[in-house]
Amino acid sequence: MAILTEAPSNTHIVTSEDPNDAPQPSVLTIEDIHRLLPHRYPFSLVDRIIRYVPGKEAVGIKNVSFNEPHFQGHFPGKPIMPGVLIIEAMAQVGGIVVTQMPDLPPGLFMFAGIDKVRFRRPVVPGDQLVMTVELLSVKARRFGKMQGRAEVEGQLVAEGLLTFSLVDL
């Protein structure tokens, strides 16, 4: 797993040896995200991390564009972002948190479960999807459970529990 330890661009990541220091929020660019996650076009669904608190949460942005390939067929004349892609985008934000856990064995985090997911309103081209993913628990350094929430202009779009498992490569 990649651990982002330096600030290659405008990223500001604060690390401390003192366990009493509170984690500091950080911002990650698309270049930083690509160093941490394996997803690439057309499946890279997070444009920026606007808040990252190590071991706790991440808030990411997805700028929804009419040029994205899924809008050709979902739906012609009425483009709506597929719900599974909204959940995947939230999972990628969550991936920023889990891939940054220290001392992870080699492997790849994948979905192990999706629970209590609800969709509240459609996401359409021109929307900016803001996703907040909070780490709820980690077991045996191989399983993580997170609460995800996606909003557009402050309105809830989707929410649910995401479970991740570290699989051997």
Short mmCIF file of N, CA and C in Angstrom, two decimals, residues 6-169:
data_model
loop_
_atom_site.label_atom_id
_atom_site.label_comp_id
_atom_site.label_asym_id
_atom_site.label_seq_id
_atom_site.Cartn_x
_atom_site.Cartn_y
_atom_site.Cartn_z
N GLU A 6 5.04 12.75 1.66
CA GLU A 6 5.57 14.06 1.32
C GLU A 6 4.51 14.83 0.57
N ALA A 7 4.73 16.10 0.44
CA ALA A 7 3.76 16.96 -0.23
C ALA A 7 4.29 17.32 -1.61
N PRO A 8 3.99 16.49 -2.66
CA PRO A 8 4.56 16.72 -3.98
C PRO A 8 3.98 17.93 -4.70
N SER A 9 2.82 18.40 -4.30
CA SER A 9 2.23 19.55 -4.98
C SER A 9 1.85 20.56 -3.91
N ASN A 10 0.62 21.03 -3.95
CA ASN A 10 0.16 21.95 -2.94
C ASN A 10 -0.42 21.23 -1.73
N THR A 11 -0.20 19.93 -1.64
CA THR A 11 -0.73 19.14 -0.56
C THR A 11 -0.06 19.53 0.75
N HIS A 12 -0.85 19.60 1.79
CA HIS A 12 -0.32 19.90 3.11
C HIS A 12 -0.67 18.74 4.03
N ILE A 13 0.30 17.90 4.30
CA ILE A 13 0.06 16.76 5.16
C ILE A 13 0.95 16.92 6.38
N VAL A 14 0.30 16.92 7.54
CA VAL A 14 1.02 17.12 8.79
C VAL A 14 1.12 15.77 9.47
N THR A 15 2.34 15.38 9.81
CA THR A 15 2.52 14.16 10.59
C THR A 15 3.25 14.53 11.86
N SER A 16 3.03 13.74 12.89
CA SER A 16 3.65 14.03 14.17
C SER A 16 4.02 12.73 14.85
N GLU A 17 5.09 12.75 15.59
CA GLU A 17 5.50 11.59 16.38
C GLU A 17 4.77 11.58 17.72
N ASP A 18 4.20 12.70 18.12
CA ASP A 18 3.54 12.82 19.41
C ASP A 18 2.12 12.29 19.30
N PRO A 19 1.77 11.18 19.99
CA PRO A 19 0.43 10.62 19.89
C PRO A 19 -0.65 11.54 20.47
N ASN A 20 -0.25 12.54 21.25
CA ASN A 20 -1.23 13.46 21.82
C ASN A 20 -1.64 14.56 20.84
N ASP A 21 -0.87 14.72 19.75
CA ASP A 21 -1.23 15.72 18.75
C ASP A 21 -2.44 15.23 17.97
N ALA A 22 -3.41 16.11 17.81
CA ALA A 22 -4.61 15.77 17.02
C ALA A 22 -4.23 15.72 15.54
N PRO A 23 -4.82 14.76 14.77
CA PRO A 23 -4.55 14.72 13.33
C PRO A 23 -4.99 16.03 12.68
N GLN A 24 -4.21 16.48 11.73
CA GLN A 24 -4.50 17.73 11.04
C GLN A 24 -5.18 17.45 9.71
N PRO A 25 -6.19 18.27 9.35
CA PRO A 25 -6.83 18.09 8.05
C PRO A 25 -5.83 18.34 6.91
N SER A 26 -6.01 17.63 5.81
CA SER A 26 -5.13 17.76 4.66
C SER A 26 -5.96 17.82 3.38
N VAL A 27 -5.34 18.35 2.33
CA VAL A 27 -5.97 18.42 1.01
C VAL A 27 -5.09 17.60 0.06
N LEU A 28 -5.73 16.80 -0.79
CA LEU A 28 -4.99 16.00 -1.76
C LEU A 28 -5.48 16.32 -3.16
N THR A 29 -4.55 16.49 -4.08
CA THR A 29 -4.88 16.76 -5.48
C THR A 29 -5.12 15.44 -6.20
N ILE A 30 -5.53 15.52 -7.47
CA ILE A 30 -5.75 14.31 -8.27
C ILE A 30 -4.45 13.52 -8.41
N GLU A 31 -3.33 14.20 -8.50
CA GLU A 31 -2.04 13.50 -8.60
C GLU A 31 -1.76 12.71 -7.32
N ASP A 32 -2.07 13.30 -6.17
CA ASP A 32 -1.89 12.61 -4.89
C ASP A 32 -2.82 11.40 -4.80
N ILE A 33 -4.06 11.58 -5.23
CA ILE A 33 -5.04 10.48 -5.21
C ILE A 33 -4.56 9.33 -6.08
N HIS A 34 -4.01 9.63 -7.25
CA HIS A 34 -3.52 8.57 -8.14
C HIS A 34 -2.30 7.86 -7.57
N ARG A 35 -1.56 8.49 -6.68
CA ARG A 35 -0.45 7.80 -6.02
C ARG A 35 -0.98 6.78 -5.01
N LEU A 36 -2.19 7.01 -4.49
CA LEU A 36 -2.72 6.17 -3.42
C LEU A 36 -3.70 5.10 -3.90
N LEU A 37 -4.45 5.41 -4.95
CA LEU A 37 -5.48 4.48 -5.44
C LEU A 37 -5.13 3.97 -6.83
N PRO A 38 -5.52 2.75 -7.16
CA PRO A 38 -5.20 2.19 -8.48
C PRO A 38 -6.15 2.63 -9.59
N HIS A 39 -7.25 3.28 -9.28
CA HIS A 39 -8.27 3.62 -10.27
C HIS A 39 -7.77 4.67 -11.26
N ARG A 40 -8.13 4.47 -12.53
CA ARG A 40 -7.78 5.40 -13.60
C ARG A 40 -9.01 5.60 -14.49
N TYR A 41 -8.93 6.58 -15.39
CA TYR A 41 -10.03 6.86 -16.30
C TYR A 41 -10.44 5.57 -17.02
N PRO A 42 -11.71 5.33 -17.17
CA PRO A 42 -12.85 6.15 -16.78
C PRO A 42 -13.39 5.82 -15.40
N PHE A 43 -12.60 5.15 -14.56
CA PHE A 43 -13.12 4.72 -13.27
C PHE A 43 -12.52 5.47 -12.09
N SER A 44 -11.75 6.48 -12.33
CA SER A 44 -11.26 7.34 -11.26
C SER A 44 -12.37 8.36 -11.00
N LEU A 45 -13.03 8.26 -9.85
CA LEU A 45 -14.25 9.02 -9.60
C LEU A 45 -14.11 10.08 -8.51
N VAL A 46 -12.89 10.42 -8.14
CA VAL A 46 -12.66 11.47 -7.14
C VAL A 46 -11.68 12.46 -7.73
N ASP A 47 -12.07 13.73 -7.78
CA ASP A 47 -11.23 14.77 -8.35
C ASP A 47 -10.30 15.42 -7.33
N ARG A 48 -10.73 15.47 -6.09
CA ARG A 48 -9.93 16.14 -5.06
C ARG A 48 -10.40 15.68 -3.69
N ILE A 49 -9.47 15.59 -2.77
CA ILE A 49 -9.81 15.38 -1.36
C ILE A 49 -9.66 16.75 -0.70
N ILE A 50 -10.76 17.27 -0.17
CA ILE A 50 -10.73 18.61 0.41
C ILE A 50 -10.50 18.59 1.91
N ARG A 51 -10.65 17.42 2.50
CA ARG A 51 -10.36 17.26 3.93
C ARG A 51 -9.95 15.81 4.15
N TYR A 52 -8.84 15.63 4.82
CA TYR A 52 -8.37 14.28 5.15
C TYR A 52 -7.83 14.32 6.56
N VAL A 53 -8.44 13.55 7.44
CA VAL A 53 -7.96 13.42 8.81
C VAL A 53 -7.50 11.98 8.95
N PRO A 54 -6.18 11.75 9.06
CA PRO A 54 -5.64 10.39 9.08
C PRO A 54 -6.32 9.50 10.12
N GLY A 55 -6.70 8.31 9.64
CA GLY A 55 -7.32 7.33 10.52
C GLY A 55 -8.75 7.63 10.91
N LYS A 56 -9.32 8.71 10.38
CA LYS A 56 -10.66 9.08 10.80
C LYS A 56 -11.63 9.29 9.64
N GLU A 57 -11.32 10.24 8.74
CA GLU A 57 -12.28 10.55 7.68
C GLU A 57 -11.60 11.23 6.50
N ALA A 58 -12.35 11.25 5.41
CA ALA A 58 -11.94 12.01 4.23
C ALA A 58 -13.19 12.59 3.59
N VAL A 59 -13.03 13.76 3.00
CA VAL A 59 -14.11 14.40 2.26
C VAL A 59 -13.57 14.65 0.85
N GLY A 60 -14.28 14.11 -0.14
CA GLY A 60 -13.83 14.23 -1.52
C GLY A 60 -14.87 14.87 -2.41
N ILE A 61 -14.38 15.36 -3.55
CA ILE A 61 -15.24 16.01 -4.54
C ILE A 61 -15.16 15.25 -5.85
N LYS A 62 -16.33 15.09 -6.47
CA LYS A 62 -16.43 14.57 -7.83
C LYS A 62 -17.22 15.59 -8.62
N ASN A 63 -16.59 16.20 -9.62
CA ASN A 63 -17.27 17.12 -10.51
C ASN A 63 -17.91 16.30 -11.62
N VAL A 64 -19.21 16.30 -11.67
CA VAL A 64 -19.96 15.46 -12.60
C VAL A 64 -20.07 16.19 -13.93
N SER A 65 -19.57 15.56 -15.00
CA SER A 65 -19.52 16.17 -16.32
C SER A 65 -20.34 15.37 -17.33
N PHE A 66 -20.98 16.07 -18.24
CA PHE A 66 -21.77 15.43 -19.29
C PHE A 66 -20.91 14.53 -20.18
N ASN A 67 -19.61 14.77 -20.23
CA ASN A 67 -18.69 14.01 -21.08
C ASN A 67 -18.39 12.61 -20.57
N GLU A 68 -18.85 12.25 -19.39
CA GLU A 68 -18.54 10.93 -18.84
C GLU A 68 -19.27 9.84 -19.62
N PRO A 69 -18.59 8.71 -19.87
CA PRO A 69 -19.12 7.70 -20.78
C PRO A 69 -20.46 7.09 -20.36
N HIS A 70 -20.75 6.99 -19.08
CA HIS A 70 -21.99 6.34 -18.66
C HIS A 70 -23.24 7.14 -19.03
N PHE A 71 -23.08 8.45 -19.28
CA PHE A 71 -24.25 9.26 -19.61
C PHE A 71 -24.79 8.98 -21.02
N GLN A 72 -24.01 8.34 -21.88
CA GLN A 72 -24.53 7.98 -23.20
C GLN A 72 -25.74 7.05 -23.11
N GLY A 73 -25.70 6.16 -22.14
CA GLY A 73 -26.79 5.19 -22.05
C GLY A 73 -27.60 5.28 -20.77
N HIS A 74 -27.25 6.19 -19.87
CA HIS A 74 -27.95 6.28 -18.57
C HIS A 74 -28.36 7.71 -18.29
N PHE A 75 -29.33 8.20 -18.81
CA PHE A 75 -30.27 7.69 -19.80
C PHE A 75 -30.27 8.66 -20.97
N PRO A 76 -30.43 8.19 -22.21
CA PRO A 76 -30.46 9.10 -23.35
C PRO A 76 -31.55 10.17 -23.18
N GLY A 77 -31.14 11.41 -23.28
CA GLY A 77 -32.08 12.52 -23.12
C GLY A 77 -32.33 12.93 -21.67
N LYS A 78 -31.94 12.12 -20.71
CA LYS A 78 -32.12 12.41 -19.29
C LYS A 78 -30.93 11.83 -18.51
N PRO A 79 -29.74 12.46 -18.64
CA PRO A 79 -28.54 11.89 -18.01
C PRO A 79 -28.62 11.91 -16.48
N ILE A 80 -28.45 10.73 -15.89
CA ILE A 80 -28.44 10.56 -14.44
C ILE A 80 -27.25 9.68 -14.09
N MET A 81 -26.45 10.11 -13.11
CA MET A 81 -25.30 9.31 -12.68
C MET A 81 -25.81 8.03 -12.02
N PRO A 82 -25.34 6.87 -12.47
CA PRO A 82 -25.78 5.61 -11.87
C PRO A 82 -25.44 5.55 -10.38
N GLY A 83 -26.39 5.02 -9.60
CA GLY A 83 -26.19 4.91 -8.16
C GLY A 83 -24.95 4.11 -7.79
N VAL A 84 -24.67 3.06 -8.55
CA VAL A 84 -23.49 2.25 -8.23
C VAL A 84 -22.21 3.07 -8.37
N LEU A 85 -22.20 4.05 -9.27
CA LEU A 85 -21.01 4.90 -9.42
C LEU A 85 -20.91 5.92 -8.29
N ILE A 86 -22.05 6.34 -7.76
CA ILE A 86 -22.03 7.22 -6.58
C ILE A 86 -21.42 6.46 -5.40
N ILE A 87 -21.84 5.22 -5.22
CA ILE A 87 -21.30 4.39 -4.14
C ILE A 87 -19.81 4.12 -4.37
N GLU A 88 -19.43 3.84 -5.61
CA GLU A 88 -18.01 3.62 -5.93
C GLU A 88 -17.19 4.87 -5.64
N ALA A 89 -17.72 6.04 -5.97
CA ALA A 89 -17.01 7.29 -5.69
C ALA A 89 -16.81 7.45 -4.18
N MET A 90 -17.84 7.15 -3.39
CA MET A 90 -17.69 7.20 -1.93
C MET A 90 -16.63 6.20 -1.46
N ALA A 91 -16.64 5.01 -2.06
CA ALA A 91 -15.65 3.99 -1.69
C ALA A 91 -14.23 4.46 -2.00
N GLN A 92 -14.05 5.17 -3.11
CA GLN A 92 -12.72 5.67 -3.45
C GLN A 92 -12.26 6.72 -2.44
N VAL A 93 -13.19 7.54 -1.96
CA VAL A 93 -12.84 8.49 -0.89
C VAL A 93 -12.44 7.70 0.36
N GLY A 94 -13.20 6.66 0.68
CA GLY A 94 -12.86 5.80 1.81
C GLY A 94 -11.52 5.12 1.63
N GLY A 95 -11.18 4.81 0.37
CA GLY A 95 -9.88 4.18 0.08
C GLY A 95 -8.72 5.05 0.49
N ILE A 96 -8.89 6.35 0.45
CA ILE A 96 -7.84 7.27 0.90
C ILE A 96 -7.55 7.03 2.38
N VAL A 97 -8.60 6.80 3.16
CA VAL A 97 -8.42 6.58 4.60
C VAL A 97 -7.77 5.23 4.85
N VAL A 98 -8.32 4.16 4.27
CA VAL A 98 -7.80 2.82 4.58
C VAL A 98 -6.41 2.57 4.02
N THR A 99 -6.08 3.13 2.87
CA THR A 99 -4.74 2.89 2.32
C THR A 99 -3.67 3.64 3.09
N GLN A 100 -4.06 4.59 3.92
CA GLN A 100 -3.09 5.36 4.70
C GLN A 100 -2.88 4.81 6.10
N MET A 101 -3.53 3.69 6.43
CA MET A 101 -3.31 3.09 7.74
C MET A 101 -1.88 2.57 7.79
N PRO A 102 -1.17 2.83 8.89
CA PRO A 102 0.24 2.42 8.97
C PRO A 102 0.40 0.90 9.07
N ASP A 103 1.54 0.42 8.57
CA ASP A 103 1.96 -0.98 8.70
C ASP A 103 0.98 -1.99 8.11
N LEU A 104 0.40 -1.65 6.96
CA LEU A 104 -0.50 -2.59 6.30
C LEU A 104 0.29 -3.65 5.55
N PRO A 105 -0.21 -4.89 5.55
CA PRO A 105 0.42 -5.90 4.70
C PRO A 105 0.14 -5.57 3.23
N PRO A 106 0.91 -6.11 2.29
CA PRO A 106 0.64 -5.85 0.87
C PRO A 106 -0.73 -6.41 0.48
N GLY A 107 -1.38 -5.73 -0.43
CA GLY A 107 -2.68 -6.19 -0.90
C GLY A 107 -3.47 -5.06 -1.50
N LEU A 108 -4.73 -5.33 -1.76
CA LEU A 108 -5.62 -4.37 -2.39
C LEU A 108 -6.94 -4.36 -1.62
N PHE A 109 -7.39 -3.16 -1.20
CA PHE A 109 -8.68 -3.06 -0.53
C PHE A 109 -9.80 -3.16 -1.56
N MET A 110 -10.79 -4.01 -1.25
CA MET A 110 -11.94 -4.20 -2.12
C MET A 110 -13.19 -4.19 -1.26
N PHE A 111 -14.35 -4.01 -1.92
CA PHE A 111 -15.61 -4.08 -1.20
C PHE A 111 -15.79 -5.46 -0.60
N ALA A 112 -16.23 -5.51 0.65
CA ALA A 112 -16.64 -6.76 1.27
C ALA A 112 -18.13 -6.73 1.57
N GLY A 113 -18.70 -5.53 1.58
CA GLY A 113 -20.14 -5.41 1.82
C GLY A 113 -20.61 -3.98 1.67
N ILE A 114 -21.87 -3.87 1.34
CA ILE A 114 -22.52 -2.57 1.21
C ILE A 114 -23.87 -2.73 1.91
N ASP A 115 -24.10 -1.94 2.94
CA ASP A 115 -25.32 -2.09 3.74
C ASP A 115 -26.04 -0.76 3.91
N LYS A 116 -27.35 -0.86 4.05
CA LYS A 116 -28.21 0.28 4.36
C LYS A 116 -28.01 1.46 3.42
N VAL A 117 -27.75 1.18 2.15
CA VAL A 117 -27.56 2.24 1.18
C VAL A 117 -28.92 2.76 0.74
N ARG A 118 -29.04 4.08 0.71
CA ARG A 118 -30.26 4.73 0.27
C ARG A 118 -29.90 5.86 -0.67
N PHE A 119 -30.67 5.99 -1.74
CA PHE A 119 -30.49 7.08 -2.69
C PHE A 119 -31.64 8.05 -2.49
N ARG A 120 -31.32 9.32 -2.38
CA ARG A 120 -32.33 10.33 -2.04
C ARG A 120 -32.73 11.23 -3.20
N ARG A 121 -31.81 11.47 -4.12
CA ARG A 121 -32.12 12.30 -5.28
C ARG A 121 -31.12 12.03 -6.37
N PRO A 122 -31.48 12.31 -7.65
CA PRO A 122 -30.55 12.03 -8.75
C PRO A 122 -29.36 13.00 -8.76
N VAL A 123 -28.27 12.52 -9.34
CA VAL A 123 -27.07 13.33 -9.59
C VAL A 123 -26.97 13.48 -11.10
N VAL A 124 -26.84 14.73 -11.56
CA VAL A 124 -26.86 15.01 -13.00
C VAL A 124 -25.62 15.81 -13.39
N PRO A 125 -25.31 15.85 -14.70
CA PRO A 125 -24.16 16.65 -15.15
C PRO A 125 -24.28 18.10 -14.64
N GLY A 126 -23.14 18.63 -14.22
CA GLY A 126 -23.08 19.97 -13.65
C GLY A 126 -23.07 19.96 -12.14
N ASP A 127 -23.49 18.84 -11.52
CA ASP A 127 -23.48 18.74 -10.06
C ASP A 127 -22.06 18.54 -9.56
N GLN A 128 -21.82 18.99 -8.35
CA GLN A 128 -20.57 18.68 -7.66
C GLN A 128 -20.94 17.78 -6.48
N LEU A 129 -20.49 16.55 -6.56
CA LEU A 129 -20.78 15.55 -5.54
C LEU A 129 -19.74 15.69 -4.44
N VAL A 130 -20.20 15.91 -3.22
CA VAL A 130 -19.31 16.03 -2.06
C VAL A 130 -19.55 14.81 -1.18
N MET A 131 -18.51 14.01 -1.01
CA MET A 131 -18.63 12.74 -0.30
C MET A 131 -17.82 12.76 0.98
N THR A 132 -18.47 12.43 2.09
CA THR A 132 -17.81 12.34 3.38
C THR A 132 -17.82 10.88 3.80
N VAL A 133 -16.66 10.34 4.09
CA VAL A 133 -16.55 8.94 4.50
C VAL A 133 -15.78 8.90 5.81
N GLU A 134 -16.43 8.30 6.81
CA GLU A 134 -15.86 8.23 8.16
C GLU A 134 -15.55 6.78 8.51
N LEU A 135 -14.34 6.53 8.99
CA LEU A 135 -13.94 5.20 9.42
C LEU A 135 -14.61 4.88 10.75
N LEU A 136 -15.37 3.79 10.79
CA LEU A 136 -16.07 3.39 12.01
C LEU A 136 -15.29 2.36 12.80
N SER A 137 -14.69 1.39 12.09
CA SER A 137 -13.95 0.34 12.79
C SER A 137 -12.97 -0.33 11.85
N VAL A 138 -11.93 -0.91 12.45
CA VAL A 138 -10.93 -1.70 11.73
C VAL A 138 -10.71 -2.98 12.53
N LYS A 139 -10.70 -4.11 11.82
CA LYS A 139 -10.47 -5.40 12.48
C LYS A 139 -9.29 -6.09 11.83
N ALA A 140 -8.37 -6.53 12.65
CA ALA A 140 -7.21 -7.32 12.22
C ALA A 140 -6.44 -6.65 11.09
N ARG A 141 -6.49 -5.35 11.00
CA ARG A 141 -5.77 -4.57 9.98
C ARG A 141 -6.10 -5.02 8.56
N ARG A 142 -7.20 -5.77 8.40
CA ARG A 142 -7.58 -6.27 7.08
C ARG A 142 -9.02 -5.93 6.70
N PHE A 143 -9.82 -5.49 7.66
CA PHE A 143 -11.22 -5.19 7.41
C PHE A 143 -11.54 -3.81 7.97
N GLY A 144 -12.26 -3.04 7.19
CA GLY A 144 -12.67 -1.72 7.65
C GLY A 144 -14.13 -1.48 7.35
N LYS A 145 -14.81 -0.81 8.28
CA LYS A 145 -16.21 -0.43 8.07
C LYS A 145 -16.28 1.08 8.12
N MET A 146 -17.01 1.66 7.15
CA MET A 146 -17.10 3.11 7.03
C MET A 146 -18.54 3.54 6.79
N GLN A 147 -18.83 4.75 7.25
CA GLN A 147 -20.11 5.39 6.94
C GLN A 147 -19.86 6.39 5.84
N GLY A 148 -20.60 6.27 4.73
CA GLY A 148 -20.45 7.19 3.61
C GLY A 148 -21.70 8.04 3.44
N ARG A 149 -21.46 9.26 3.00
CA ARG A 149 -22.55 10.21 2.77
C ARG A 149 -22.18 11.06 1.57
N ALA A 150 -23.10 11.20 0.61
CA ALA A 150 -22.86 12.02 -0.58
C ALA A 150 -23.92 13.12 -0.64
N GLU A 151 -23.46 14.33 -0.95
CA GLU A 151 -24.36 15.48 -1.03
C GLU A 151 -24.09 16.29 -2.29
N VAL A 152 -25.11 16.99 -2.76
CA VAL A 152 -25.00 17.98 -3.82
C VAL A 152 -25.67 19.24 -3.29
N GLU A 153 -24.92 20.34 -3.26
CA GLU A 153 -25.43 21.62 -2.77
C GLU A 153 -26.08 21.48 -1.40
N GLY A 154 -25.46 20.68 -0.52
CA GLY A 154 -25.96 20.51 0.83
C GLY A 154 -27.13 19.56 0.98
N GLN A 155 -27.63 19.01 -0.13
CA GLN A 155 -28.74 18.06 -0.08
C GLN A 155 -28.21 16.64 -0.14
N LEU A 156 -28.72 15.80 0.74
CA LEU A 156 -28.31 14.40 0.77
C LEU A 156 -28.72 13.70 -0.52
N VAL A 157 -27.74 13.01 -1.13
CA VAL A 157 -27.95 12.26 -2.37
C VAL A 157 -27.98 10.77 -2.09
N ALA A 158 -27.02 10.30 -1.30
CA ALA A 158 -26.92 8.88 -0.98
C ALA A 158 -26.16 8.72 0.32
N GLU A 159 -26.41 7.60 0.99
CA GLU A 159 -25.68 7.29 2.22
C GLU A 159 -25.71 5.79 2.43
N GLY A 160 -24.76 5.29 3.21
CA GLY A 160 -24.74 3.87 3.52
C GLY A 160 -23.46 3.44 4.19
N LEU A 161 -23.44 2.19 4.61
CA LEU A 161 -22.27 1.59 5.24
C LEU A 161 -21.46 0.83 4.19
N LEU A 162 -20.16 1.05 4.18
CA LEU A 162 -19.26 0.40 3.24
C LEU A 162 -18.27 -0.44 4.03
N THR A 163 -18.11 -1.69 3.66
CA THR A 163 -17.15 -2.57 4.31
C THR A 163 -16.07 -2.94 3.30
N PHE A 164 -14.82 -2.86 3.75
CA PHE A 164 -13.66 -3.13 2.91
C PHE A 164 -12.89 -4.31 3.46
N SER A 165 -12.24 -5.04 2.57
CA SER A 165 -11.38 -6.15 2.97
C SER A 165 -10.07 -6.05 2.19
N LEU A 166 -8.98 -6.26 2.86
CA LEU A 166 -7.66 -6.27 2.21
C LEU A 166 -7.44 -7.66 1.65
N VAL A 167 -7.33 -7.77 0.33
CA VAL A 167 -7.12 -9.07 -0.31
C VAL A 167 -5.68 -9.17 -0.78
N ASP A 168 -5.15 -10.38 -0.72
CA ASP A 168 -3.78 -10.62 -1.15
C ASP A 168 -3.69 -10.51 -2.67
N LEU A 169 -2.58 -9.98 -3.15
CA LEU A 169 -2.37 -9.88 -4.59
C LEU A 169 -1.70 -11.10 -5.13
#
